[in-house]
Structures are given as C-alpha cells and as structure tokens.
Amino acid sequence: MANSEDRTGTSFATAHRHVRRRRTGQARLHRQITKMNQSLPSDSKLSLDEDSKKHDHADMIIQPYNLYIERSDATRNMARFYAMSIEPNLFGEACLMRRWGRIGTRGQTMSHHFETEQEAVDLFLELLRQKKRRGYSSVAHQAPAGR
C-alpha cells in the first residue's frame, strides 16, 4: 500500500506542477498583451485615414441613378427585366450595379467599379441605349397590394 500512496502523491505533485506552469505561462502572456496595449499612440500623420482625406468622395453621387426596365413578348414567351444603379462603395469608388433576368426570378448580378462617377455614368447611359434599341421600356411601378 505504501507503494500506491507514493504513486498517488507523485502523480498529484506532477499534476500540480503542470497547473503551475500553465498559470505562469498565462500570466506571462497576459503581461505581454498588456504591454502591447499600452504602447505609444500612433502618429496621426501615418494613419491610414490620412490618405482617405485626400480622396474624400462623400459628395460623389450628385444625383441618384436608378433604372428598372422590362421587355415582354407573349408570342415568344419572353418576360425579362434589367435594373441598374450607381452607388458608392466603401472605398469611395462609384459602382455600377447591374441585375437582369426573367421577371419573377432573382436573376444575375454584375458590378463595375470606377474611380470617377463620370465613368460609371457613361457606361450607364451606353447600356441604357443598348437596352432601348432591343425593345426594353420603363414600366409604371405598382405598389404592392395591401391587406
């Protein structure tokens, strides 16, 4: 029995040693993280936001560009829609968002990114001319039926 008590005592001591090592390791890591968090503040001239002030596009979209057109031909079982809009993205670029497909479906999407609003407007107008030539026309927007 003395032999088994020694083994139990030894295993307890070993386990206790491992717990102490883990706690001191965690304390050391906590001190390192605290040091990093207390480091000197960064120089605002080197800030990432400094560059964005040079290219601030808050007033980029002068007027809203939204379009929804449809093309229907019952004889050919055709019912298509085409939607476009110009919106700013998080990086300050103008994005031309396009969506098209069969009416009643989600359709497909594509986005084009431009540095200037004028480039996006040029493509917007060119696509509009193409769609008008193919027979797309604007539709009166109907409000959903109420209860």
N, CA, C and O atoms as a DFTB+ gen file, in Angstrom:
588 C
 N C O
     1  1       0.808      -1.192       0.000
     2  2       0.000       0.000       0.000
     3  2       0.855       1.261       0.000
     4  3       0.485       2.269      -0.602
     5  1       1.950       1.204       0.648
     6  2       2.823       2.372       0.689
     7  2       3.258       2.741      -0.723
     8  3       3.427       3.914      -1.056
     9  1       3.433       1.712      -1.540
    10  2       3.851       1.937      -2.911
    11  2       2.787       2.696      -3.691
    12  3       3.107       3.605      -4.457
    13  1       1.501       2.320      -3.496
    14  2       0.429       3.011      -4.212
    15  2       0.255       4.434      -3.716
    16  3      -0.089       5.320      -4.498
    17  1       0.488       4.674      -2.413
    18  2       0.387       6.043      -1.887
    19  2       1.479       6.916      -2.501
    20  3       1.243       8.085      -2.809
    21  1       2.661       6.357      -2.677
    22  2       3.754       7.119      -3.276
    23  2       3.424       7.501      -4.715
    24  3       3.689       8.616      -5.163
    25  1       2.828       6.523      -5.432
    26  2       2.456       6.829      -6.823
    27  2       1.392       7.922      -6.867
    28  3       1.459       8.812      -7.714
    29  1       0.412       7.865      -5.966
    30  2      -0.641       8.871      -5.931
    31  2      -0.053      10.231      -5.583
    32  3      -0.391      11.239      -6.204
    33  1       0.812      10.255      -4.605
    34  2       1.447      11.507      -4.204
    35  2       2.302      12.079      -5.314
    36  3       2.331      13.292      -5.523
    37  1       2.997      11.212      -6.025
    38  2       3.852      11.652      -7.124
    39  2       3.000      12.193      -8.264
    40  3       3.310      13.243      -8.826
    41  1       1.934      11.484      -8.609
    42  2       1.101      11.958      -9.710
    43  2       0.413      13.272      -9.357
    44  3       0.213      14.121     -10.226
    45  1       0.043      13.448      -8.063
    46  2      -0.564      14.711      -7.645
    47  2       0.449      15.846      -7.762
    48  3       0.122      16.939      -8.225
    49  1       1.656      15.580      -7.347
    50  2       2.704      16.603      -7.430
    51  2       2.993      16.964      -8.879
    52  3       3.202      18.134      -9.200
    53  1       3.006      15.973      -9.750
    54  2       3.258      16.219     -11.174
    55  2       2.131      17.061     -11.773
    56  3       2.382      18.014     -12.511
    57  1       0.899      16.702     -11.452
    58  2      -0.243      17.459     -11.963
    59  2      -0.218      18.896     -11.457
    60  3      -0.506      19.834     -12.201
    61  1       0.134      19.058     -10.166
    62  2       0.190      20.395      -9.585
    63  2       1.269      21.234     -10.279
    64  3       1.077      22.427     -10.516
    65  1       2.401      20.606     -10.602
    66  2       3.479      21.298     -11.299
    67  2       3.017      21.770     -12.690
    68  3       3.343      22.880     -13.112
    69  1       2.262      20.924     -13.392
    70  2       1.752      21.294     -14.721
    71  2       0.770      22.461     -14.625
    72  3       0.778      23.347     -15.479
    73  1      -0.071      22.466     -13.596
    74  2      -1.020      23.569     -13.411
    75  2      -0.270      24.860     -13.146
    76  3      -0.611      25.905     -13.699
    77  1       0.767      24.792     -12.287
    78  2       1.560      25.988     -12.006
    79  2       2.242      26.526     -13.255
    80  3       2.275      27.737     -13.471
    81  1       2.787      25.634     -14.080
    82  2       3.433      26.070     -15.327
    83  2       2.437      26.744     -16.261
    84  3       2.744      27.765     -16.875
    85  1       1.252      26.172     -16.363
    86  2       0.230      26.748     -17.237
    87  2      -0.178      28.135     -16.735
    88  3      -0.338      29.066     -17.524
    89  1      -0.348      28.265     -15.398
    90  2      -0.742      29.570     -14.840
    91  2       0.338      30.616     -15.053
    92  3       0.029      31.756     -15.397
    93  1       1.601      30.251     -14.854
    94  2       2.669      31.236     -15.063
    95  2       2.794      31.583     -16.538
    96  3       3.104      32.726     -16.876
    97  1       2.559      30.621     -17.421
    98  2       2.577      30.908     -18.856
    99  2       1.460      31.858     -19.243
   100  3       1.653      32.761     -20.057
   101  1       0.277      31.646     -18.650
   102  2      -0.851      32.535     -18.936
   103  2      -0.582      33.931     -18.393
   104  3      -0.915      34.924     -19.039
   105  1       0.023      34.012     -17.202
   106  2       0.337      35.316     -16.618
   107  2       1.355      36.051     -17.484
   108  3       1.241      37.259     -17.689
   109  1       2.361      35.317     -17.996
   110  2       3.380      35.922     -18.861
   111  2       2.730      36.458     -20.137
   112  3       3.034      37.570     -20.570
   113  1       1.841      35.673     -20.737
   114  2       1.143      36.102     -21.942
   115  2       0.287      37.337     -21.664
   116  3       0.243      38.258     -22.479
   117  1      -0.392      37.357     -20.519
   118  2      -1.234      38.500     -20.147
   119  2      -0.385      39.769     -20.018
   120  3      -0.806      40.847     -20.440
   121  1       0.824      39.635     -19.425
   122  2       1.714      40.798     -19.288
   123  2       2.160      41.307     -20.657
   124  3       2.245      42.517     -20.871
   125  1       2.447      40.388     -21.586
   126  2       2.874      40.788     -22.930
   127  2       1.752      41.528     -23.658
   128  3       1.996      42.550     -24.299
   129  1       0.532      41.019     -23.561
   130  2      -0.614      41.668     -24.214
   131  2      -0.850      43.040     -23.615
   132  3      -1.133      43.996     -24.338
   133  1      -0.735      43.144     -22.282
   134  2      -0.929      44.430     -21.621
   135  2       0.118      45.427     -22.095
   136  3      -0.202      46.593     -22.327
   137  1       1.386      44.977     -22.246
   138  2       2.436      45.868     -22.743
   139  2       2.116      46.366     -24.149
   140  3       2.289      47.547     -24.448
   141  1       1.648      45.462     -25.011
   142  2       1.310      45.864     -26.378
   143  2       0.185      46.887     -26.385
   144  3       0.215      47.840     -27.164
   145  1      -0.803      46.698     -25.525
   146  2      -1.930      47.622     -25.480
   147  2      -1.553      48.977     -24.909
   148  3      -2.221      49.973     -25.186
   149  1      -0.485      49.027     -24.110
   150  2      -0.060      50.285     -23.509
   151  2       1.040      50.962     -24.320
   152  3       1.665      51.906     -23.836
   153  1       1.289      50.497     -25.541
   154  2       2.341      51.087     -26.357
   155  2       1.978      52.523     -26.728
   156  3       0.833      52.945     -26.562
   157  1       2.937      53.246     -27.216
   158  2       2.730      54.652     -27.565
   159  2       1.669      54.795     -28.643
   160  3       1.556      53.939     -29.520
   161  1       0.887      55.872     -28.585
   162  2      -0.126      56.081     -29.632
   163  2       0.538      56.315     -30.982
   164  3       1.661      56.815     -31.053
   165  1      -0.160      55.952     -32.048
   166  2       0.419      56.099     -33.383
   167  2       0.371      57.553     -33.825
   168  3      -0.475      58.328     -33.377
   169  1       1.275      57.902     -34.694
   170  2       1.344      59.243     -35.245
   171  2       0.216      59.411     -36.247
   172  3       0.088      58.607     -37.170
   173  1      -0.605      60.442     -36.080
   174  2      -1.760      60.616     -36.959
   175  2      -1.345      60.899     -38.402
   176  3      -2.135      60.676     -39.319
   177  1      -0.123      61.383     -38.621
   178  2       0.326      61.629     -39.988
   179  2       0.545      60.321     -40.739
   180  3       0.520      60.299     -41.970
   181  1       0.759      59.241     -40.011
   182  2       0.971      57.947     -40.631
   183  2      -0.305      57.112     -40.633
   184  3      -0.285      55.941     -41.015
   185  1      -1.389      57.699     -40.217
   186  2      -2.650      56.970     -40.123
   187  2      -3.173      56.587     -41.501
   188  3      -2.931      57.290     -42.482
   189  1      -3.888      55.477     -41.569
   190  2      -4.491      55.067     -42.832
   191  2      -5.584      56.035     -43.257
   192  3      -5.868      56.166     -44.447
   193  1      -6.195      56.709     -42.300
   194  2      -7.270      57.643     -42.619
   195  2      -6.758      58.908     -43.292
   196  3      -7.521      59.593     -43.973
   197  1      -5.495      59.227     -43.119
   198  2      -4.933      60.446     -43.705
   199  2      -5.056      60.431     -45.218
   200  3      -5.401      61.449     -45.817
   201  1      -4.778      59.288     -45.850
   202  2      -4.848      59.185     -47.309
   203  2      -6.278      59.329     -47.799
   204  3      -6.511      59.873     -48.879
   205  1      -7.241      58.846     -47.015
   206  2      -8.629      58.918     -47.457
   207  2      -9.153      60.348     -47.455
   208  3     -10.105      60.653     -48.174
   209  1      -8.544      61.240     -46.653
   210  2      -8.986      62.637     -46.649
   211  2      -8.699      63.305     -47.990
   212  3      -9.420      64.213     -48.405
   213  1      -7.642      62.851     -48.665
   214  2      -7.287      63.426     -49.956
   215  2      -8.312      63.067     -51.016
   216  3      -8.551      63.845     -51.939
   217  1      -8.915      61.900     -50.891
   218  2      -9.852      61.405     -51.892
   219  2     -11.236      61.226     -51.284
   220  3     -11.882      60.204     -51.514
   221  1     -11.695      62.195     -50.520
   222  2     -12.991      62.072     -49.868
   223  2     -14.089      62.179     -50.913
   224  3     -14.213      63.204     -51.583
   225  1     -14.891      61.118     -51.059
   226  2     -15.945      61.066     -52.061
   227  2     -17.326      61.131     -51.423
   228  3     -18.272      60.537     -51.940
   229  1     -17.454      61.838     -50.315
   230  2     -18.737      61.883     -49.623
   231  2     -19.810      62.515     -50.505
   232  3     -20.977      62.125     -50.447
   233  1     -19.412      63.494     -51.324
   234  2     -20.385      64.141     -52.203
   235  2     -20.276      63.600     -53.621
   236  3     -20.578      64.314     -54.577
   237  1     -19.855      62.366     -53.769
   238  2     -19.563      61.804     -55.078
   239  2     -20.808      61.684     -55.950
   240  3     -20.820      62.215     -57.061
   241  1     -21.849      61.006     -55.487
   242  2     -23.034      60.783     -56.305
   243  2     -23.894      62.045     -56.260
   244  3     -24.538      62.343     -55.254
   245  1     -23.888      62.765     -57.357
   246  2     -24.589      64.039     -57.427
   247  2     -26.095      63.830     -57.500
   248  3     -26.850      64.524     -56.819
   249  1     -26.531      62.897     -58.302
   250  2     -27.961      62.591     -58.399
   251  2     -28.126      61.084     -58.438
   252  3     -27.218      60.376     -58.871
   253  1     -29.263      60.585     -57.993
   254  2     -29.425      59.122     -57.989
   255  2     -29.584      58.572     -59.401
   256  3     -30.308      59.135     -60.223
   257  1     -28.917      57.495     -59.662
   258  2     -29.036      56.804     -60.938
   259  2     -29.638      55.435     -60.659
   260  3     -28.926      54.520     -60.245
   261  1     -30.921      55.286     -60.877
   262  2     -31.630      54.030     -60.707
   263  2     -32.485      53.802     -61.936
   264  3     -33.141      54.721     -62.426
   265  1     -32.477      52.571     -62.434
   266  2     -33.255      52.272     -63.628
   267  2     -33.819      50.869     -63.516
   268  3     -33.119      49.945     -63.102
   269  1     -35.086      50.707     -63.884
   270  2     -35.701      49.389     -63.989
   271  2     -36.511      49.380     -65.281
   272  3     -37.433      50.179     -65.445
   273  1     -36.165      48.472     -66.203
   274  2     -36.878      48.368     -67.471
   275  2     -37.222      46.901     -67.725
   276  3     -36.594      45.990     -67.186
   277  1     -38.235      46.706     -68.560
   278  2     -38.682      45.347     -68.876
   279  2     -38.860      45.179     -70.373
   280  3     -39.014      46.151     -71.113
   281  1     -38.836      43.933     -70.801
   282  2     -39.101      43.580     -72.190
   283  2     -39.972      42.330     -72.165
   284  3     -39.570      41.293     -71.638
   285  1     -41.158      42.436     -72.733
   286  2     -42.098      41.313     -72.741
   287  2     -42.601      41.055     -74.149
   288  3     -42.869      41.984     -74.911
   289  1     -42.725      39.769     -74.483
   290  2     -43.289      39.350     -75.760
   291  2     -43.972      38.008     -75.514
   292  3     -43.307      36.979     -75.399
   293  1     -45.295      38.021     -75.435
   294  2     -46.052      36.808     -75.114
   295  2     -45.909      35.743     -76.194
   296  3     -45.931      34.551     -75.889
   297  1     -45.763      36.158     -77.460
   298  2     -45.650      35.175     -78.538
   299  2     -44.353      34.376     -78.442
   300  3     -44.297      33.227     -78.879
   301  1     -43.319      34.977     -77.877
   302  2     -42.027      34.300     -77.733
   303  2     -41.774      33.830     -76.291
   304  3     -40.678      33.372     -75.966
   305  1     -42.795      33.948     -75.436
   306  2     -42.691      33.568     -74.022
   307  2     -41.507      34.301     -73.364
   308  3     -40.727      33.706     -72.619
   309  1     -41.395      35.593     -73.656
   310  2     -40.291      36.396     -73.152
   311  2     -40.811      37.386     -72.119
   312  3     -41.750      38.135     -72.387
   313  1     -40.211      37.388     -70.962
   314  2     -40.536      38.348     -69.903
   315  2     -39.240      38.613     -69.145
   316  3     -38.903      37.890     -68.208
   317  1     -38.520      39.646     -69.552
   318  2     -37.207      39.947     -68.986
   319  2     -37.208      41.297     -68.286
   320  3     -37.995      42.187     -68.610
   321  1     -36.318      41.428     -67.330
   322  2     -36.127      42.719     -66.667
   323  2     -34.650      43.064     -66.690
   324  3     -33.794      42.195     -66.859
   325  1     -34.367      44.348     -66.518
   326  2     -32.998      44.828     -66.452
   327  2     -32.992      45.995     -65.473
   328  3     -33.773      46.934     -65.627
   329  1     -32.128      45.949     -64.479
   330  2     -32.057      47.010     -63.470
   331  2     -30.610      47.468     -63.319
   332  3     -29.687      46.655     -63.352
   333  1     -30.422      48.774     -63.154
   334  2     -29.090      49.347     -62.960
   335  2     -29.167      50.446     -61.912
   336  3     -30.195      51.106     -61.761
   337  1     -28.077      50.632     -61.195
   338  2     -27.964      51.762     -60.272
   339  2     -26.483      52.073     -60.071
   340  3     -25.622      51.201     -60.192
   341  1     -26.215      53.328     -59.763
   342  2     -24.846      53.754     -59.448
   343  2     -24.828      54.102     -57.969
   344  3     -25.619      54.919     -57.495
   345  1     -23.907      53.463     -57.245
   346  2     -23.821      53.637     -55.798
   347  2     -22.356      53.738     -55.398
   348  3     -21.497      53.166     -56.070
   349  1     -22.050      54.454     -54.318
   350  2     -20.664      54.466     -53.836
   351  2     -20.386      53.194     -53.046
   352  3     -21.280      52.661     -52.389
   353  1     -19.141      52.702     -53.109
   354  2     -18.783      51.557     -52.279
   355  2     -18.003      52.044     -51.063
   356  3     -17.834      53.250     -50.885
   357  1     -17.534      51.140     -50.237
   358  2     -16.829      51.509     -49.014
   359  2     -15.474      52.163     -49.268
   360  3     -14.927      52.825     -48.387
   361  1     -14.937      51.980     -50.463
   362  2     -13.629      52.535     -50.788
   363  2     -13.732      53.873     -51.512
   364  3     -12.716      54.407     -51.957
   365  1     -14.931      54.421     -51.638
   366  2     -15.105      55.713     -52.263
   367  2     -15.184      55.671     -53.770
   368  3     -15.133      56.717     -54.418
   369  1     -15.308      54.493     -54.344
   370  2     -15.419      54.371     -55.793
   371  2     -16.891      54.356     -56.191
   372  3     -17.760      54.008     -55.391
   373  1     -17.153      54.734     -57.424
   374  2     -18.508      54.634     -57.963
   375  2     -18.692      53.224     -58.501
   376  3     -17.841      52.722     -59.236
   377  1     -19.789      52.588     -58.142
   378  2     -20.069      51.223     -58.607
   379  2     -21.348      51.224     -59.420
   380  3     -22.379      51.733     -58.980
   381  1     -21.270      50.654     -60.595
   382  2     -22.455      50.445     -61.415
   383  2     -22.927      49.024     -61.134
   384  3     -22.256      48.056     -61.494
   385  1     -24.074      48.905     -60.496
   386  2     -24.636      47.600     -60.151
   387  2     -25.678      47.247     -61.213
   388  3     -26.590      48.029     -61.482
   389  1     -25.535      46.057     -61.816
   390  2     -26.467      45.616     -62.858
   391  2     -27.130      44.319     -62.413
   392  3     -26.495      43.457     -61.804
   393  1     -28.425      44.194     -62.729
   394  2     -29.169      42.966     -62.441
   395  2     -30.101      42.712     -63.599
   396  3     -30.738      43.641     -64.096
   397  1     -30.196      41.465     -64.043
   398  2     -31.060      41.146     -65.170
   399  2     -31.505      39.695     -65.069
   400  3     -30.879      38.881     -64.390
   401  1     -32.599      39.389     -65.757
   402  2     -33.084      38.008     -65.779
   403  2     -34.559      37.958     -66.139
   404  3     -35.131      38.942     -66.608
   405  1     -35.162      36.809     -65.916
   406  2     -36.579      36.621     -66.188
   407  2     -37.385      37.270     -65.068
   408  3     -37.025      37.154     -63.897
   409  1     -38.458      37.941     -65.417
   410  2     -39.308      38.585     -64.430
   411  2     -39.825      37.525     -63.458
   412  3     -40.294      36.464     -63.870
   413  1     -39.735      37.825     -62.184
   414  2     -40.168      36.893     -61.153
   415  2     -39.040      36.068     -60.568
   416  3     -39.248      35.343     -59.595
   417  1     -37.838      36.164     -61.148
   418  2     -36.680      35.445     -60.613
   419  2     -35.698      36.447     -60.017
   420  3     -35.830      37.658     -60.197
   421  1     -34.728      35.921     -59.317
   422  2     -33.693      36.777     -58.741
   423  2     -32.777      37.325     -59.833
   424  3     -32.321      38.464     -59.739
   425  1     -32.507      36.548     -60.846
   426  2     -31.667      36.989     -61.959
   427  2     -30.191      36.917     -61.634
   428  3     -29.781      36.313     -60.643
   429  1     -29.411      37.537     -62.477
   430  2     -27.957      37.580     -62.322
   431  2     -27.538      38.984     -61.942
   432  3     -28.270      39.947     -62.172
   433  1     -26.354      39.095     -61.358
   434  2     -25.835      40.407     -60.977
   435  2     -24.402      40.578     -61.449
   436  3     -23.648      39.618     -61.609
   437  1     -24.061      41.839     -61.664
   438  2     -22.692      42.185     -62.035
   439  2     -22.428      43.593     -61.514
   440  3     -23.310      44.451     -61.541
   441  1     -21.211      43.820     -61.042
   442  2     -20.869      45.169     -60.586
   443  2     -19.584      45.619     -61.263
   444  3     -18.656      44.835     -61.459
   445  1     -19.551      46.884     -61.612
   446  2     -18.386      47.512     -62.236
   447  2     -17.916      48.621     -61.299
   448  3     -18.732      49.402     -60.809
   449  1     -16.621      48.697     -61.049
   450  2     -16.054      49.704     -60.151
   451  2     -15.275      50.736     -60.957
   452  3     -14.481      50.392     -61.832
   453  1     -15.520      52.012     -60.643
   454  2     -14.868      53.108     -61.355
   455  2     -14.283      54.092     -60.357
   456  3     -14.777      54.219     -59.237
   457  1     -13.239      54.782     -60.763
   458  2     -12.644      55.798     -59.902
   459  2     -13.471      57.073     -59.878
   460  3     -13.511      57.772     -58.867
   461  1     -14.134      57.377     -60.995
   462  2     -14.937      58.605     -61.048
   463  2     -16.392      58.275     -61.370
   464  3     -16.704      57.253     -61.980
   465  1     -17.250      59.162     -60.944
   466  2     -18.680      58.988     -61.216
   467  2     -18.962      59.106     -62.716
   468  3     -19.846      58.424     -63.232
   469  1     -18.230      59.954     -63.406
   470  2     -18.467      60.175     -64.834
   471  2     -18.267      58.892     -65.635
   472  3     -19.025      58.624     -66.567
   473  1     -17.268      58.104     -65.290
   474  2     -17.043      56.836     -65.987
   475  2     -18.231      55.892     -65.789
   476  3     -18.651      55.210     -66.724
   477  1     -18.761      55.857     -64.582
   478  2     -19.916      54.999     -64.293
   479  2     -21.150      55.486     -65.048
   480  3     -21.922      54.680     -65.567
   481  1     -21.335      56.802     -65.109
   482  2     -22.483      57.371     -65.823
   483  2     -22.385      57.080     -67.315
   484  3     -23.393      56.780     -67.954
   485  1     -21.192      57.164     -67.871
   486  2     -21.013      56.876     -69.301
   487  2     -21.434      55.447     -69.636
   488  3     -22.141      55.222     -70.618
   489  1     -21.002      54.479     -68.820
   490  2     -21.396      53.092     -69.066
   491  2     -22.895      52.901     -68.831
   492  3     -23.551      52.163     -69.566
   493  1     -23.435      53.563     -67.809
   494  2     -24.865      53.507     -67.514
   495  2     -25.675      53.938     -68.740
   496  3     -26.612      53.249     -69.144
   497  1     -25.311      55.071     -69.322
   498  2     -26.046      55.603     -70.468
   499  2     -25.866      54.726     -71.712
   500  3     -26.806      54.543     -72.486
   501  1     -24.664      54.189     -71.902
   502  2     -24.429      53.304     -73.051
   503  2     -25.279      52.039     -72.945
   504  3     -25.889      51.616     -73.927
   505  1     -25.320      51.439     -71.766
   506  2     -26.153      50.241     -71.569
   507  2     -27.635      50.564     -71.746
   508  3     -28.386      49.756     -72.294
   509  1     -28.055      51.733     -71.288
   510  2     -29.450      52.145     -71.458
   511  2     -29.794      52.258     -72.947
   512  3     -30.855      51.802     -73.374
   513  1     -28.902      52.863     -73.735
   514  2     -29.147      52.969     -75.181
   515  2     -29.271      51.580     -75.816
   516  3     -30.154      51.352     -76.643
   517  1     -28.394      50.659     -75.432
   518  2     -28.446      49.300     -75.976
   519  2     -29.768      48.622     -75.641
   520  3     -30.381      47.991     -76.501
   521  1     -30.198      48.750     -74.421
   522  2     -31.432      48.083     -73.991
   523  2     -32.658      48.699     -74.665
   524  3     -33.589      47.979     -75.024
   525  1     -32.669      49.997     -74.836
   526  2     -33.790      50.656     -75.535
   527  2     -33.867      50.166     -76.981
   528  3     -34.958      49.929     -77.500
   529  1     -32.699      50.014     -77.636
   530  2     -32.676      49.504     -79.006
   531  2     -33.231      48.088     -79.089
   532  3     -33.826      47.716     -80.101
   533  1     -33.049      47.315     -78.063
   534  2     -33.528      45.929     -78.062
   535  2     -34.990      45.795     -77.645
   536  3     -35.524      44.686     -77.622
   537  1     -35.627      46.882     -77.324
   538  2     -37.055      46.827     -77.031
   539  2     -37.431      46.921     -75.563
   540  3     -38.606      46.768     -75.228
   541  1     -36.487      47.164     -74.687
   542  2     -36.808      47.350     -73.269
   543  2     -37.483      48.709     -73.092
   544  3     -37.140      49.673     -73.776
   545  1     -38.429      48.777     -72.185
   546  2     -39.092      50.044     -71.895
   547  2     -39.390      50.132     -70.409
   548  3     -39.507      49.122     -69.714
   549  1     -39.510      51.367     -69.941
   550  2     -39.787      51.553     -68.500
   551  2     -41.226      51.180     -68.223
   552  3     -42.090      51.279     -69.094
   553  1     -41.469      50.752     -67.011
   554  2     -42.817      50.350     -66.595
   555  2     -43.232      51.176     -65.395
   556  3     -42.402      51.599     -64.591
   557  1     -44.538      51.397     -65.288
   558  2     -45.047      52.120     -64.118
   559  2     -44.880      51.226     -62.902
   560  3     -45.291      50.066     -62.917
   561  1     -44.291      51.753     -61.870
   562  2     -44.057      50.968     -60.661
   563  2     -45.373      50.828     -59.908
   564  3     -46.019      51.820     -59.569
   565  1     -45.758      49.591     -59.653
   566  2     -47.004      49.340     -58.949
   567  2     -46.707      49.061     -57.492
   568  3     -45.786      48.317     -57.157
   569  1     -47.508      49.672     -56.633
   570  2     -47.351      49.437     -55.200
   571  2     -47.942      48.068     -54.868
   572  3     -48.948      47.677     -55.460
   573  1     -47.334      47.329     -53.927
   574  2     -47.879      46.029     -53.555
   575  2     -49.274      46.166     -52.944
   576  3     -49.573      47.150     -52.269
   577  1     -50.112      45.177     -53.188
   578  2     -51.481      45.222     -52.682
   579  2     -51.476      45.135     -51.166
   580  3     -50.773      44.308     -50.585
   581  1     -52.257      45.986     -50.532
   582  2     -52.361      45.995     -49.060
   583  2     -53.390      45.003     -48.575
   584  3     -54.138      44.437     -49.372
   585  1     -53.435      44.790     -47.281
   586  2     -54.380      43.826     -46.712
   587  2     -55.682      44.464     -46.410
   588  3     -56.597      43.799     -45.925
